[in-house]
Short mmCIF file of C-alpha atoms and ligand atoms in Angstrom, two decimals:
data_model
loop_
_atom_site.label_atom_id
_atom_site.label_comp_id
_atom_site.label_asym_id
_atom_site.label_seq_id
_atom_site.Cartn_x
_atom_site.Cartn_y
_atom_site.Cartn_z
CA MET S 1 121.34 118.34 64.70
CA ILE S 2 120.43 114.63 64.86
CA LYS S 3 117.47 113.55 66.92
CA ILE S 4 117.03 109.83 67.69
CA MET S 5 113.77 108.95 69.42
CA SER S 6 112.52 105.53 70.49
CA ASP S 7 109.39 104.60 72.43
CA ALA S 8 111.51 104.03 75.52
CA MET S 9 112.56 107.69 75.44
CA LYS S 10 109.01 109.01 75.65
CA SER S 11 107.77 110.01 79.08
CA VAL S 12 106.28 106.81 80.50
CA ARG S 13 102.75 106.77 81.91
CA ILE S 14 101.42 103.57 83.44
CA ALA S 15 97.60 103.37 83.58
CA ALA S 16 97.41 101.72 87.02
CA MET S 17 99.90 104.24 88.44
CA GLU S 18 97.98 107.17 86.91
CA GLU S 19 94.90 105.92 88.69
CA LEU S 20 96.78 105.68 91.96
CA ILE S 21 98.14 109.24 91.89
CA GLY S 22 96.56 111.27 94.70
CA THR S 23 94.94 108.28 96.44
CA GLU S 24 95.70 107.97 100.15
CA ILE S 25 96.54 104.35 100.96
CA LYS S 26 95.75 104.06 104.65
CA VAL S 27 98.50 102.83 106.99
CA LEU S 28 98.17 102.53 110.80
CA ASP S 29 95.25 104.43 112.35
CA LYS S 30 95.75 107.86 110.76
CA GLY S 31 98.74 107.54 108.45
CA PHE S 32 98.92 107.11 104.70
CA VAL S 33 101.09 106.71 101.63
CA ARG S 34 100.03 108.78 98.62
CA LEU S 35 101.65 108.54 95.20
CA ILE S 36 102.48 112.01 93.86
CA ASP S 37 104.61 111.27 90.80
CA TYR S 38 106.89 108.70 89.19
CA MET S 39 109.45 108.53 86.40
CA GLY S 40 110.47 105.48 84.36
CA ASP S 41 109.40 101.85 84.31
CA ASP S 42 110.96 98.40 83.75
CA ALA S 43 111.73 99.40 80.14
CA ALA S 44 113.70 102.45 81.34
CA ILE S 45 115.91 100.11 83.38
CA VAL S 46 116.72 97.80 80.46
CA GLN S 47 117.15 100.77 78.14
CA ALA S 48 119.79 102.23 80.48
CA ALA S 49 121.49 98.84 80.92
CA ARG S 50 121.75 98.36 77.15
CA VAL S 51 123.18 101.80 76.44
CA SER S 52 126.66 100.36 76.16
CA TYR S 53 125.81 98.57 72.91
CA GLY S 54 123.10 100.88 71.67
CA ALA S 55 120.23 98.39 71.46
CA GLY S 56 116.81 99.44 72.69
CA THR S 57 114.08 97.37 74.32
CA LYS S 58 113.71 93.77 73.15
CA THR S 59 110.98 91.24 73.91
CA VAL S 60 109.22 91.21 77.27
CA ASN S 61 110.98 87.93 78.14
CA GLU S 62 114.42 89.24 77.24
CA ASP S 63 113.74 92.40 79.27
CA ALA S 64 112.65 90.39 82.31
CA GLY S 65 115.75 88.19 81.93
CA LEU S 66 118.01 91.22 81.82
CA ILE S 67 116.34 92.71 84.92
CA ASN S 68 116.87 89.38 86.72
CA TYR S 69 120.51 89.41 85.68
CA LEU S 70 121.02 93.00 86.88
CA MET S 71 119.38 92.27 90.23
CA ARG S 72 121.29 89.01 90.69
CA HIS S 73 124.63 90.62 89.97
CA ARG S 74 123.96 93.78 91.95
CA HIS S 75 124.30 95.87 88.82
CA THR S 76 122.36 98.61 90.56
CA SER S 77 122.74 101.83 88.60
CA PRO S 78 120.09 101.03 85.92
CA PHE S 79 117.52 100.83 88.75
CA GLU S 80 118.43 104.39 89.68
CA MET S 81 116.88 105.53 86.37
CA CYS S 82 113.41 105.21 87.91
CA GLU S 83 112.21 107.65 90.55
CA ILE S 84 109.13 108.01 92.68
CA LYS S 85 107.67 110.81 94.80
CA LEU S 86 105.38 109.92 97.70
CA HIS S 87 103.48 111.93 100.27
CA VAL S 88 103.68 110.00 103.54
CA LYS S 89 102.07 110.61 106.90
CA MET S 90 103.47 108.72 109.87
CA PRO S 91 104.07 109.07 113.64
CA ILE S 92 107.25 110.96 114.58
CA PHE S 93 108.92 107.84 116.05
CA ILE S 94 108.57 106.17 112.64
CA ALA S 95 109.74 109.30 110.81
CA ARG S 96 112.95 109.13 112.87
CA GLN S 97 113.64 105.64 111.54
CA TRP S 98 112.54 106.60 108.03
CA LEU S 99 114.83 109.62 107.83
CA ARG S 100 117.89 107.43 108.47
CA HIS S 101 117.61 106.51 104.79
CA ARG S 102 119.83 109.27 103.50
CA THR S 103 119.52 108.65 99.80
CA ALA S 104 116.05 110.20 99.48
CA ASN S 105 115.00 113.83 99.00
CA VAL S 106 112.72 114.96 101.79
CA ASN S 107 110.56 117.91 102.71
CA GLU S 108 108.79 117.55 106.07
CA LEU S 109 105.97 119.51 107.68
CA SER S 110 107.40 122.30 109.85
CA GLY S 111 106.26 122.46 113.47
CA ARG S 112 107.84 125.92 113.64
CA TYR S 113 105.67 127.25 110.83
CA SER S 114 102.42 125.27 111.14
CA VAL S 115 100.15 124.47 114.06
CA ILE S 116 100.34 120.71 114.45
CA ASN S 117 97.08 118.79 114.10
CA ASN S 118 95.82 116.90 117.13
CA GLU S 119 96.59 113.50 115.65
CA SER S 120 98.62 110.81 117.37
CA TYR S 121 99.11 107.11 116.79
CA LEU S 122 97.23 104.80 119.12
CA PRO S 123 98.32 101.14 118.83
CA GLU S 124 95.59 98.51 118.61
CA ILE S 125 95.12 96.38 121.74
CA GLU S 126 96.72 93.37 120.04
CA GLU S 127 99.84 95.43 119.29
CA LEU S 128 100.46 96.06 122.98
CA CYS S 129 102.95 93.25 123.51
CA VAL S 130 105.67 92.47 126.03
CA GLN S 131 109.34 93.13 125.35
CA SER S 132 110.90 90.35 123.26
CA LYS S 133 113.66 88.38 124.96
CA GLY S 134 115.25 87.19 121.71
CA ASN S 135 115.15 90.49 119.81
CA LYS S 136 116.19 93.36 122.06
CA GLN S 137 114.53 95.81 119.66
CA GLY S 138 111.31 93.85 119.31
CA ARG S 139 108.06 92.77 120.89
CA ASP S 140 106.65 89.37 121.79
CA VAL S 141 103.21 88.14 122.88
CA GLN S 142 100.27 90.38 123.69
CA ILE S 143 99.92 91.80 127.18
CA ALA S 144 96.89 90.52 129.14
CA GLU S 145 93.84 92.16 127.55
CA GLU S 146 92.54 93.97 130.64
CA ARG S 147 95.92 95.61 131.27
CA ALA S 148 96.38 96.32 127.54
CA LYS S 149 93.11 98.27 127.56
CA GLN S 150 94.32 100.37 130.51
CA ILE S 151 97.63 101.06 128.75
CA GLN S 152 95.86 102.05 125.55
CA GLN S 153 93.61 104.40 127.53
CA TYR S 154 96.67 105.90 129.23
CA MET S 155 98.31 106.51 125.85
CA GLN S 156 95.16 108.23 124.57
CA ASP S 157 94.75 110.36 127.72
CA HIS S 158 98.40 111.37 127.64
CA ALA S 159 98.17 112.48 124.00
CA ASN S 160 94.92 114.40 124.67
CA GLU S 161 96.43 116.15 127.66
CA THR S 162 99.60 117.23 125.88
CA PHE S 163 97.62 118.46 122.88
CA GLU S 164 95.35 120.44 125.22
CA GLN S 165 98.42 122.11 126.75
CA TYR S 166 99.84 122.69 123.26
CA ASP S 167 96.63 124.46 122.19
CA ASN S 168 96.72 126.54 125.37
CA MET S 169 100.29 127.64 124.82
CA ILE S 170 99.59 128.51 121.17
CA ASN S 171 96.20 130.21 121.59
CA ASN S 172 96.23 131.67 125.11
CA ASP S 173 99.92 132.45 125.68
CA ASN S 174 100.91 133.08 122.06
CA LEU S 175 104.00 130.99 122.79
CA ALA S 176 106.02 130.46 119.61
CA ARG S 177 104.99 127.31 117.72
CA GLU S 178 108.62 126.12 117.67
CA LEU S 179 108.53 125.98 121.49
CA SER S 180 104.92 124.93 122.06
CA ARG S 181 105.52 121.74 120.05
CA ILE S 182 108.31 120.41 122.25
CA THR S 183 105.94 118.76 124.71
CA LEU S 184 104.11 116.73 122.04
CA PRO S 185 104.57 112.93 122.15
CA GLN S 186 106.57 110.87 119.65
CA SER S 187 103.26 109.36 118.56
CA THR S 188 102.26 112.71 116.97
CA TYR S 189 101.74 112.42 113.23
CA THR S 190 104.04 114.22 110.83
CA GLU S 191 104.01 114.37 107.03
CA MET S 192 106.63 114.55 104.33
CA TYR S 193 107.17 114.49 100.61
CA TRP S 194 109.69 111.75 99.93
CA LYS S 195 111.42 111.26 96.57
CA ILE S 196 113.76 108.35 95.97
CA ASP S 197 115.12 106.28 93.09
CA LEU S 198 114.10 102.65 92.67
CA HIS S 199 117.45 101.17 93.73
CA ASN S 200 117.40 103.00 97.05
CA LEU S 201 113.67 102.41 97.50
CA LEU S 202 114.25 98.65 97.21
CA HIS S 203 117.08 98.99 99.73
CA PHE S 204 114.66 100.77 102.09
CA ILE S 205 112.07 98.00 101.61
CA SER S 206 114.69 95.28 102.12
CA LEU S 207 115.57 96.79 105.52
CA ARG S 208 112.14 97.92 106.68
CA ASN S 209 109.92 95.10 105.42
CA LYS S 210 111.82 92.43 107.36
CA PRO S 211 110.59 90.81 110.59
CA ASN S 212 113.32 92.51 112.65
CA ALA S 213 112.09 95.99 111.69
CA GLN S 214 109.47 97.68 113.86
CA LYS S 215 105.95 96.58 112.97
CA GLU S 216 104.71 100.12 112.33
CA ILE S 217 107.40 100.96 109.71
CA ARG S 218 106.98 97.48 108.25
CA ASP S 219 103.34 98.33 107.54
CA PHE S 220 104.45 101.34 105.48
CA ALA S 221 107.21 99.43 103.65
CA ASP S 222 104.74 96.64 102.87
CA VAL S 223 102.18 99.04 101.37
CA ILE S 224 104.86 100.72 99.24
CA ALA S 225 106.15 97.33 98.01
CA GLU S 226 102.85 95.57 97.42
CA GLN S 227 100.58 98.38 96.34
CA ILE S 228 102.95 100.67 94.47
CA VAL S 229 106.27 99.08 93.40
CA LYS S 230 104.56 95.87 92.26
CA ILE S 231 102.35 97.72 89.78
CA TRP S 232 104.96 100.31 88.82
CA VAL S 233 107.86 97.97 87.87
CA PRO S 234 106.51 94.37 88.01
CA HIS S 235 109.64 92.68 86.57
CA SER S 236 111.92 94.53 88.97
CA TYR S 237 109.57 93.74 91.85
CA ASN S 238 109.66 90.00 90.99
CA ALA S 239 113.44 90.04 90.65
CA PHE S 240 113.77 91.88 93.94
CA MET S 241 111.52 89.37 95.73
CA ASN S 242 113.40 86.42 94.27
CA TYR S 243 117.00 87.59 94.58
CA LYS S 244 116.76 89.81 97.68
CA MET S 245 113.73 89.32 99.91
CA ASN S 246 113.38 85.56 99.51
CA ALA S 247 117.10 84.83 99.20
CA VAL S 248 119.30 83.70 102.08
CA THR S 249 123.01 84.41 102.49
CA PHE S 250 125.31 82.03 104.36
CA SER S 251 128.57 83.08 105.98
CA GLY S 252 131.79 81.16 105.29
CA VAL S 253 131.47 79.33 108.61
CA GLU S 254 127.82 78.48 107.92
CA MET S 255 128.70 77.16 104.46
CA ALA S 256 131.32 74.86 105.95
CA GLU S 257 128.69 73.58 108.42
CA LEU S 258 126.14 73.21 105.67
CA SER S 259 128.48 71.21 103.47
CA GLN S 260 128.81 68.68 106.30
CA LEU S 261 125.06 68.27 106.46
CA LEU S 262 124.45 67.79 102.76
CA ASP S 263 125.06 64.74 100.57
CA LYS S 264 128.35 65.61 98.83
CA GLU S 265 128.04 62.88 96.24
CA LYS S 266 124.63 64.10 95.18
CA ILE S 267 125.89 67.67 94.93
CA SER S 268 128.95 66.64 92.90
CA ALA S 269 126.74 64.61 90.57
CA PHE S 270 124.44 67.60 90.14
CA ILE S 271 127.39 69.83 89.28
CA GLU S 272 128.74 67.25 86.85
CA ALA S 273 125.34 66.82 85.16
CA ASN S 274 125.09 70.56 84.64
CA SER S 275 128.68 71.21 83.66
CA LYS S 276 127.59 72.79 80.36
CA ALA S 277 124.79 74.85 81.85
CA LYS S 278 124.60 78.59 81.26
CA GLY S 279 123.27 81.53 83.18
CA GLU S 280 121.60 81.05 86.55
CA LEU S 281 122.05 77.26 86.66
CA ARG S 282 125.77 77.62 86.00
CA GLU S 283 125.98 80.21 88.77
CA MET S 284 124.18 77.84 91.12
CA CYS S 285 126.70 75.09 90.33
CA GLU S 286 129.54 77.53 91.03
CA LYS S 287 128.01 78.32 94.42
CA LEU S 288 127.60 74.63 95.24
CA GLN S 289 131.21 73.99 94.22
CA ALA S 290 132.35 76.87 96.45
CA MET S 291 130.46 75.27 99.32
CA LEU S 292 132.08 71.88 98.72
CA ASN S 293 135.48 73.59 98.66
CA LYS S 294 134.78 75.04 102.14
CA GLN S 295 135.09 71.64 103.83
C1 FAD Q 301 116.10 96.71 112.07
C2 FAD Q 301 116.89 97.98 112.15
C3 FAD Q 301 117.36 98.43 113.37
C4 FAD Q 301 118.10 99.62 113.45
N1 FAD Q 301 118.53 100.07 114.67
C5 FAD Q 301 119.21 101.24 114.76
C6 FAD Q 301 119.65 101.76 116.03
O1 FAD Q 301 119.43 101.15 117.06
N2 FAD Q 301 120.31 102.94 116.05
C7 FAD Q 301 120.60 103.65 114.91
O2 FAD Q 301 121.21 104.70 114.98
N3 FAD Q 301 120.21 103.18 113.69
C8 FAD Q 301 119.52 102.01 113.58
N4 FAD Q 301 119.11 101.56 112.36
C9 FAD Q 301 119.41 102.37 111.17
C10 FAD Q 301 120.54 101.74 110.31
O3 FAD Q 301 121.75 101.67 111.03
C11 FAD Q 301 120.74 102.55 109.02
O4 FAD Q 301 121.16 103.84 109.35
C12 FAD Q 301 119.45 102.66 108.21
O5 FAD Q 301 118.85 101.41 108.07
C13 FAD Q 301 119.77 103.23 106.85
O6 FAD Q 301 120.50 102.28 106.13
P1 FAD Q 301 121.52 102.70 105.00
O7 FAD Q 301 122.57 103.59 105.56
O8 FAD Q 301 121.97 101.44 104.33
O9 FAD Q 301 120.53 103.49 104.02
P2 FAD Q 301 120.75 104.84 103.23
O10 FAD Q 301 121.03 105.98 104.15
O11 FAD Q 301 119.55 104.96 102.32
O12 FAD Q 301 122.02 104.61 102.38
C14 FAD Q 301 121.99 103.64 101.33
C15 FAD Q 301 123.42 103.24 101.07
O13 FAD Q 301 124.14 104.38 100.60
C16 FAD Q 301 125.44 104.38 101.14
N5 FAD Q 301 125.61 105.60 101.94
C17 FAD Q 301 124.66 106.52 102.24
N6 FAD Q 301 125.19 107.51 102.95
C18 FAD Q 301 126.48 107.20 103.14
C19 FAD Q 301 127.55 107.83 103.83
N7 FAD Q 301 127.42 108.99 104.44
N8 FAD Q 301 128.75 107.21 103.82
C20 FAD Q 301 128.93 106.04 103.20
N9 FAD Q 301 127.97 105.39 102.53
C21 FAD Q 301 126.76 105.97 102.50
C22 FAD Q 301 125.58 103.10 101.95
O14 FAD Q 301 126.09 102.09 101.13
C23 FAD Q 301 124.16 102.76 102.30
O15 FAD Q 301 123.94 101.38 102.55
C24 FAD Q 301 118.38 100.38 112.26
C25 FAD Q 301 117.92 99.89 111.04
C26 FAD Q 301 117.19 98.71 110.97
C27 FAD Q 301 116.69 98.23 109.62
#
């Protein structure tokens, strides 16, 4: 039996992540994200990517370069080598959006088994905004403050009333919990354990930390990205920000339009000057050439 061990094969523990385990990071008024466990790090991603030619981890710079390359070229499977398990508490209307991400493993609190806590989400006054005209799924400017206060009070009263009835049905009528719960509002908090690999987590963040996503799920996605992923896999986080979150894609029609707006001579000169370039610069020249060809 031959055993080959390298440092990259040892179970990885990251000091800042160890410190974070168990800590509730507050989101919204009563929600949280809590790190339960994690597997792998940036080195695990490069180790998996290099398996084809048997080389282990190289220098930090080479590793970061390889992660950039993988992210840029959508070579996604090495990112699946890292996994994370979170305990999340969110309002039901956010859980409904969250659970659309099918590539995670989930175990949610059961309203059939447990009595649900009297906890519901109450938006801040400044979040009570009018329907957006441009984005049919979004909100616009804040409602007049006086009216916003009344609406907030109504939301609170409604939640209190339904929870009072819920308690009555459970405690005085002994109505089954699975039926008593059906009157509770969508703002009621639920909890789940959520385990996902890094590739699919980044996909989740890319969809839910964008301005067109609902503000409340954006808050969760932002906490996960900035307070967990960034310290867990910093090179992957940087690559993700650069090549996904801060990148822009143009359609064929848009590229043709764009090529009309830009100085073609300057672009051709740039391509010519970098004709021997390698890596990212070469890829940029190829993209610029493709745009010129669209005219
Ligand atoms: C801003 C916003 C608005 C939205 N509005 C609505 C709405 O109005 N109504 C609504 O119903 N949904 C809505 N959604 C949900 C959306 O349509 C997706 O279901 C959700 O974002 C999950 O995306 P996903 O399928 O890529 O992710 P995941 O389920 O995590 O899947 C990741 C990837 O795995 C692959 N995959 C997973 N499962 C399958 C499968 N069964 N077959 C083939 N490929 C699969 C796909 O490539 C997919 O992209 C909205 C999402 C966003 C971000």
